[in-house]
């Protein structure tokens, strides 16, 4: 299941869900109620741009420019990952 | 040949993910299935604020990520606000596991301001009657509903922890609806595990096989229906299962418990294994305890296993089940958990569970602190 995310919608991590770098395991993590997700490089890069202010479209633009990758591919990656966080009640998409 | 030999290479010691801090055993509720030990620690034996603050930092240094502030009722500690601040200072993800009784809106605001990450609220039933009967505290249900409201208002994630047994398992659908209506993001459906006080109440609380089967179906359907609304974690009744629960994700592999008096336990029921000895944070650094404590190393890895576990393909999946349950039911903590269908004791266990589940009018033994002195004839709380 992939949630429809309009380009103008603003994704944000819910309160009580946060990233942190873990020195003991040498990796980025997403901490949430009773959950710990190990973030790979792609996931960490996406969440670094999700600030609750910028829109989904802006997040994709930023990542496409930063990693010099096709916009369609970035868009698909971001959509899949953010949808999985929505399903787990870790992220909300504010539709204007 | 010398007496001293080099230590044998033991199982790999992992970095723990979570620590359960039982701040106190004091609790206004008296749930007859409380997971606390039957021998409760008194207030005078509890670690001080400074001792807890120090343990939190040691845990963070050890690699612990999640700190579960539990009890008893953690709000019975007047320094809870300070302890949450210390958890935040140590960069731990703090989870308050509470009955709700003892919290006010102002207190919860202060806890949130001090960095509390998550509130896990227990519900003993879906209405006053059931909840207050099984919580052993009149008016408890209303207080809990209020706490849920304050938590959601503050934007904090709310988990409803519903302990289910024969008398409320049939209302699971209502519990799921209630959790959604309260604005919970997560629901933990925990079928009573028969340790501690629950062991005394097996006849009164044991669910029927039919209830357990229906509950599994309700959870499955609700997960489909509520994807993106409510996350449901489910601890089934393992007596009726084919395979045992992967207790603690493997003994001494991912988490540790600190009892109110500073004793460090691999799980909260570990003291029911009589030959284990436990270390205390008052005497030994936490890292040393995690690595070297006899109790932690007793069942690390799989060297301790007997048949049928030893040659079982699932030994890395469920780790032979629960050591404390093996102790209680097989009389041997290294035996296969009798909840496993491969255990020679499984058929007897199943028969006993079914017999218990059809007991009528069994009395409940409520959790309570032992009397202070010799049992007095009057005023014996």
mmCIF file of C-alpha atoms in Angstrom, chain A residues 1 3 12-25 27 29-38 83-92, chain B residues 15-17 62-66 68 90-95 97 112 117-118 120 154-157 159 183-186 188 227-233:
data_model
loop_
_atom_site.group_PDB
_atom_site.id
_atom_site.type_symbol
_atom_site.label_atom_id
_atom_site.label_comp_id
_atom_site.label_asym_id
_atom_site.label_seq_id
_atom_site.Cartn_x
_atom_site.Cartn_y
_atom_site.Cartn_z
ATOM 1 C CA UNK A 1 0.000 0.000 0.000
ATOM 2 C CA UNK A 3 -0.246 6.487 0.203
ATOM 3 C CA UNK A 12 6.474 15.759 9.248
ATOM 4 C CA UNK A 13 7.594 13.278 11.833
ATOM 5 C CA UNK A 14 5.083 13.028 14.656
ATOM 6 C CA UNK A 15 6.032 14.142 18.141
ATOM 7 C CA UNK A 16 7.783 11.277 19.893
ATOM 8 C CA UNK A 17 9.440 10.139 16.658
ATOM 9 C CA UNK A 18 12.985 11.290 16.084
ATOM 10 C CA UNK A 19 16.248 10.495 14.374
ATOM 11 C CA UNK A 20 19.525 10.200 16.179
ATOM 12 C CA UNK A 21 22.989 9.049 15.330
ATOM 13 C CA UNK A 22 24.006 6.135 17.504
ATOM 14 C CA UNK A 23 27.695 5.927 18.251
ATOM 15 C CA UNK A 24 27.487 2.450 19.828
ATOM 16 C CA UNK A 25 26.121 0.974 16.585
ATOM 17 C CA UNK A 27 24.365 4.211 12.388
ATOM 18 C CA UNK A 29 18.305 5.446 13.854
ATOM 19 C CA UNK A 30 14.665 6.437 13.925
ATOM 20 C CA UNK A 31 13.277 6.150 17.448
ATOM 21 C CA UNK A 32 9.529 5.816 17.997
ATOM 22 C CA UNK A 33 7.261 4.244 20.621
ATOM 23 C CA UNK A 34 8.608 0.719 21.197
ATOM 24 C CA UNK A 35 10.349 0.817 17.835
ATOM 25 C CA UNK A 36 13.868 1.378 16.567
ATOM 26 C CA UNK A 37 14.441 1.558 12.831
ATOM 27 C CA UNK A 38 17.954 1.425 11.506
ATOM 28 C CA UNK A 83 4.252 5.857 3.094
ATOM 29 C CA UNK A 84 5.771 3.104 5.185
ATOM 30 C CA UNK A 85 6.226 5.582 8.032
ATOM 31 C CA UNK A 86 2.619 6.779 7.691
ATOM 32 C CA UNK A 87 1.424 3.179 8.013
ATOM 33 C CA UNK A 88 3.489 2.831 11.187
ATOM 34 C CA UNK A 89 2.044 6.032 12.706
ATOM 35 C CA UNK A 90 5.406 7.743 12.735
ATOM 36 C CA UNK A 91 4.775 10.423 10.131
ATOM 37 C CA UNK A 92 1.884 12.582 9.040
ATOM 38 C CA UNK B 15 24.588 -4.032 22.876
ATOM 39 C CA UNK B 16 21.308 -3.735 24.809
ATOM 40 C CA UNK B 17 18.506 -1.748 23.175
ATOM 41 C CA UNK B 62 26.286 1.047 27.384
ATOM 42 C CA UNK B 63 24.256 1.707 24.211
ATOM 43 C CA UNK B 64 20.701 1.532 25.603
ATOM 44 C CA UNK B 65 18.278 3.560 23.435
ATOM 45 C CA UNK B 66 14.858 3.131 25.056
ATOM 46 C CA UNK B 68 10.995 2.404 30.092
ATOM 47 C CA UNK B 90 21.352 11.096 28.684
ATOM 48 C CA UNK B 91 19.725 11.127 25.190
ATOM 49 C CA UNK B 92 17.499 8.172 26.045
ATOM 50 C CA UNK B 93 14.047 7.713 24.503
ATOM 51 C CA UNK B 94 11.758 7.820 27.535
ATOM 52 C CA UNK B 95 8.577 5.819 27.835
ATOM 53 C CA UNK B 97 4.486 3.090 31.668
ATOM 54 C CA UNK B 112 6.504 16.693 28.493
ATOM 55 C CA UNK B 117 8.850 10.921 24.607
ATOM 56 C CA UNK B 118 5.943 8.506 25.014
ATOM 57 C CA UNK B 120 1.935 4.013 27.755
ATOM 58 C CA UNK B 154 0.096 17.604 24.501
ATOM 59 C CA UNK B 155 0.786 15.837 21.203
ATOM 60 C CA UNK B 156 2.632 13.014 22.935
ATOM 61 C CA UNK B 157 2.291 9.553 21.438
ATOM 62 C CA UNK B 159 -0.094 3.691 23.703
ATOM 63 C CA UNK B 183 -6.456 9.038 19.972
ATOM 64 C CA UNK B 184 -3.899 6.336 20.719
ATOM 65 C CA UNK B 185 -1.319 5.668 18.046
ATOM 66 C CA UNK B 186 -0.537 2.232 19.362
ATOM 67 C CA UNK B 188 -0.605 -3.278 23.085
ATOM 68 C CA UNK B 227 -3.389 0.571 9.018
ATOM 69 C CA UNK B 228 -2.101 4.107 9.417
ATOM 70 C CA UNK B 229 -4.466 4.746 12.326
ATOM 71 C CA UNK B 230 -3.477 2.361 15.086
ATOM 72 C CA UNK B 231 -0.453 0.096 15.410
ATOM 73 C CA UNK B 232 -1.385 -3.095 17.260
ATOM 74 C CA UNK B 233 1.141 -5.254 19.067
#
